[in-house]
GROMACS .gro file of C-alpha atoms in nm:
model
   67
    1UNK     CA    1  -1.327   2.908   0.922
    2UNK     CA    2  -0.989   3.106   1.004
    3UNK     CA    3  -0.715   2.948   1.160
    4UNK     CA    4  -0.469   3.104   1.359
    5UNK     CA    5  -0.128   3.087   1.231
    6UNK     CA    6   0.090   2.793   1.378
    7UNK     CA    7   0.455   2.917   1.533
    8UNK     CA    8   0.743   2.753   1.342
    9UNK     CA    9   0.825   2.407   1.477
   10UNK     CA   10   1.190   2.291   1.479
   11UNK     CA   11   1.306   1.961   1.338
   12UNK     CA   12   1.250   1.759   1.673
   13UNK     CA   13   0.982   1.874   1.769
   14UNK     CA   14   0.840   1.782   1.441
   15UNK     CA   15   1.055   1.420   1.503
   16UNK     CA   16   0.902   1.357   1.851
   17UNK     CA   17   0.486   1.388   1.680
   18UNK     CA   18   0.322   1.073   1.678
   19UNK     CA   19   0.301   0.989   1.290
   20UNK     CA   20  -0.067   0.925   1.135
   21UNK     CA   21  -0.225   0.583   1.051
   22UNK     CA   22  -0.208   0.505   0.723
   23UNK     CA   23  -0.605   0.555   0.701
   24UNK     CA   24  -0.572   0.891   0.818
   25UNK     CA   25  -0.283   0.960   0.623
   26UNK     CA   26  -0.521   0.834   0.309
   27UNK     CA   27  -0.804   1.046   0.364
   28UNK     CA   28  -0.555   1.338   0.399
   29UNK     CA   29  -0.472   1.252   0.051
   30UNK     CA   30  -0.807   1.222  -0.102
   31UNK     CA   31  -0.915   1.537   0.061
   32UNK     CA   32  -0.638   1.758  -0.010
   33UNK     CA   33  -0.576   1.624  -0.406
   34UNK     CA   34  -0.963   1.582  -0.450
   35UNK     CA   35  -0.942   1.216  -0.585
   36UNK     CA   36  -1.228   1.094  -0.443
   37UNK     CA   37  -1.254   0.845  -0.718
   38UNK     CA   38  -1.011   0.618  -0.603
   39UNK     CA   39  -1.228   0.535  -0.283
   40UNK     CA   40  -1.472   0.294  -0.427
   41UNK     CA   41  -1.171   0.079  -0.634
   42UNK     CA   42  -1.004   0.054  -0.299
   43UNK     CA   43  -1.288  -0.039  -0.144
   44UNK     CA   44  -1.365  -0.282  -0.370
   45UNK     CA   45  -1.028  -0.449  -0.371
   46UNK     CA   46  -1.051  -0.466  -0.006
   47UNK     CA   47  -1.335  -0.660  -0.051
   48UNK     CA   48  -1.222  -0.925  -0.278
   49UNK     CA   49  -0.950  -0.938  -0.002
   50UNK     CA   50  -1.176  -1.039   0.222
   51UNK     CA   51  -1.340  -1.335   0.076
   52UNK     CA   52  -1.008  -1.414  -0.056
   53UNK     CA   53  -0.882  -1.435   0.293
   54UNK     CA   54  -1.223  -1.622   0.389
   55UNK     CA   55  -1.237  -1.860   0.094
   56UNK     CA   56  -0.934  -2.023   0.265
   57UNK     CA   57  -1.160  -2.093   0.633
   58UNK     CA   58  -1.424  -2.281   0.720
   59UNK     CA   59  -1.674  -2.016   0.598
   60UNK     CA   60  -1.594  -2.122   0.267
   61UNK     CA   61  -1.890  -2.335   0.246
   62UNK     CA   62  -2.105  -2.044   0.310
   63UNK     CA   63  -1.931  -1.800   0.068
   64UNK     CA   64  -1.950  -2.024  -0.206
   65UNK     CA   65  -2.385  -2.090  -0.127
   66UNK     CA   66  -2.407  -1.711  -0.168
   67UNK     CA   67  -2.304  -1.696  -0.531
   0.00000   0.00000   0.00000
């Protein structure tokens, strides 16, 4: 797929774009450096995150039953 070629922005117009969110920004990384390997590790700490987080409700009760 060919892309036409972009004219040269200046400085504010570059200033005035509406920035990424950080997941974009993330799978921009991982697609462009080919590190795909770091998505399951992140994944997985975002899951202990989680029942971290929910460990300290009142679901506690029925994260601990699970294990």
């Amino acid at each position: 797929m060919t892309s036409k070629p972009e004219k040269p922005q200046t400085f504010e117009e570059l200033a005035d774009r509406r920035q990424p969110s950080l997941a974009v920004e993330f799978y921009h990384f991982l697609r462009e450096n080919k590190k795909w390997w770091l998505l399951p590790i992140l994944l997985m700490i975002g899951l202990f995150a989680i029942l971290f987080v929910l460990a300290s409700t009142g679901a506690a009760p029925f994260i601990y039953t699970m294990f």
